[in-house]
Amino acid sequence: HAKGSLLLDSQHPEGMKKITALETRVARQDSEQEATFGKPVFTNPLTGTANIAEGKPAHMEARVVPVGDPNMTYEWSKNGESINMGSRFRACHDFGYVTLDIMQCVPEDSGMYM
């Protein structure tokens, strides 16, 4: 194909105006949302099974607001020390629902989780 056969101008110039308007509106909403999120607050305390048999799974959960803050991160700790997630430890957070699952518990997993 020759260069002369390429169409370089938009076939729908009004469409580009609509796209530009939508993109600027989304950017404005993002900056407004960032200003509205405050400190996270637990709406339900951390719950889970207190006594787990060795080799059995453990599950802990809590609810946190604000629900839609895209910048919020969660860090689990045991006895005040950060937990490294891996093959036995799995954390999840979605829409203000945070969970920690421990697969195949061992005696060393005993402690205060936060």
CSV table of N, CA, C and O in Angstrom, one decimal, residues 2 9 17 30 39 42 44-45 47 49-50 58 63-64 66 68 71 82 84 87 96 107:
chain,number,residue,atom,x,y,z
A,2,ALA,N,0.4,2.2,-0.7
A,2,ALA,CA,1.2,3.5,-0.8
A,2,ALA,C,0.7,4.4,0.4
A,2,ALA,O,-0.4,4.3,0.9
A,9,ASP,N,-6.8,11.7,8.9
A,9,ASP,CA,-7.7,12.5,9.6
A,9,ASP,C,-8.8,11.7,10.2
A,9,ASP,O,-9.2,10.6,9.6
A,17,LYS,N,-14.1,14.9,20.5
A,17,LYS,CA,-14.5,15.9,21.5
A,17,LYS,C,-15.2,15.2,22.7
A,17,LYS,O,-15.0,15.5,23.9
A,30,ASP,N,-11.5,11.8,40.2
A,30,ASP,CA,-10.4,11.2,40.9
A,30,ASP,C,-9.8,12.1,42.0
A,30,ASP,O,-9.6,11.8,43.1
A,39,LYS,N,-9.1,8.7,57.6
A,39,LYS,CA,-8.4,7.5,58.2
A,39,LYS,C,-9.4,6.3,58.2
A,39,LYS,O,-10.6,6.4,58.4
A,42,PHE,N,-12.4,0.6,61.7
A,42,PHE,CA,-13.0,-0.7,61.7
A,42,PHE,C,-14.4,-0.6,62.2
A,42,PHE,O,-14.7,-0.1,63.2
A,44,ASN,N,-16.4,-3.4,62.1
A,44,ASN,CA,-16.6,-4.6,62.9
A,44,ASN,C,-15.2,-5.0,63.4
A,44,ASN,O,-14.2,-5.0,62.6
A,45,PRO,N,-15.0,-5.5,64.6
A,45,PRO,CA,-13.7,-5.9,65.1
A,45,PRO,C,-13.2,-7.1,64.4
A,45,PRO,O,-14.0,-7.9,63.8
A,47,THR,N,-12.5,-10.8,63.9
A,47,THR,CA,-13.0,-12.0,64.5
A,47,THR,C,-12.4,-13.2,63.9
A,47,THR,O,-11.8,-13.1,62.8
A,49,THR,N,-11.5,-17.8,64.9
A,49,THR,CA,-11.6,-18.9,65.8
A,49,THR,C,-10.4,-18.8,66.8
A,49,THR,O,-9.2,-18.6,66.4
A,50,ALA,N,-10.6,-18.8,68.1
A,50,ALA,CA,-9.6,-18.7,69.1
A,50,ALA,C,-8.7,-19.9,69.2
A,50,ALA,O,-7.5,-19.8,69.4
A,58,ALA,N,-6.9,-21.5,59.8
A,58,ALA,CA,-7.5,-20.5,60.6
A,58,ALA,C,-8.0,-19.4,59.7
A,58,ALA,O,-7.4,-19.1,58.6
A,63,ARG,N,-14.3,-5.7,59.1
A,63,ARG,CA,-14.8,-4.7,58.1
A,63,ARG,C,-14.2,-3.4,58.4
A,63,ARG,O,-14.1,-3.0,59.6
A,64,VAL,N,-13.8,-2.7,57.3
A,64,VAL,CA,-13.1,-1.4,57.4
A,64,VAL,C,-13.8,-0.4,56.5
A,64,VAL,O,-14.2,-0.8,55.4
A,66,PRO,N,-13.0,3.7,54.9
A,66,PRO,CA,-13.8,3.8,53.7
A,66,PRO,C,-13.6,2.7,52.8
A,66,PRO,O,-12.5,2.1,52.6
A,68,GLY,N,-14.2,2.5,49.4
A,68,GLY,CA,-13.7,2.7,48.0
A,68,GLY,C,-12.4,3.3,47.9
A,68,GLY,O,-12.0,3.7,46.8
A,71,ASN,N,-6.3,3.8,47.4
A,71,ASN,CA,-4.9,3.9,47.9
A,71,ASN,C,-4.7,3.2,49.3
A,71,ASN,O,-3.6,3.1,49.8
A,82,SER,N,5.3,-7.6,61.7
A,82,SER,CA,4.6,-7.8,60.4
A,82,SER,C,4.7,-9.2,59.9
A,82,SER,O,5.7,-9.9,60.1
A,84,ASN,N,4.8,-12.0,56.9
A,84,ASN,CA,5.2,-12.1,55.5
A,84,ASN,C,4.2,-13.1,54.9
A,84,ASN,O,4.0,-14.2,55.4
A,87,SER,N,3.0,-19.1,51.3
A,87,SER,CA,2.2,-20.3,50.9
A,87,SER,C,1.2,-20.6,52.0
A,87,SER,O,0.1,-21.1,51.7
A,96,GLY,N,-13.9,-3.2,51.6
A,96,GLY,CA,-14.0,-3.0,53.1
A,96,GLY,C,-14.0,-4.3,53.9
A,96,GLY,O,-14.1,-4.2,55.1
A,107,PRO,N,2.1,-24.8,66.0
A,107,PRO,CA,2.1,-24.1,67.3
A,107,PRO,C,2.7,-22.7,67.2
A,107,PRO,O,2.3,-21.8,68.0
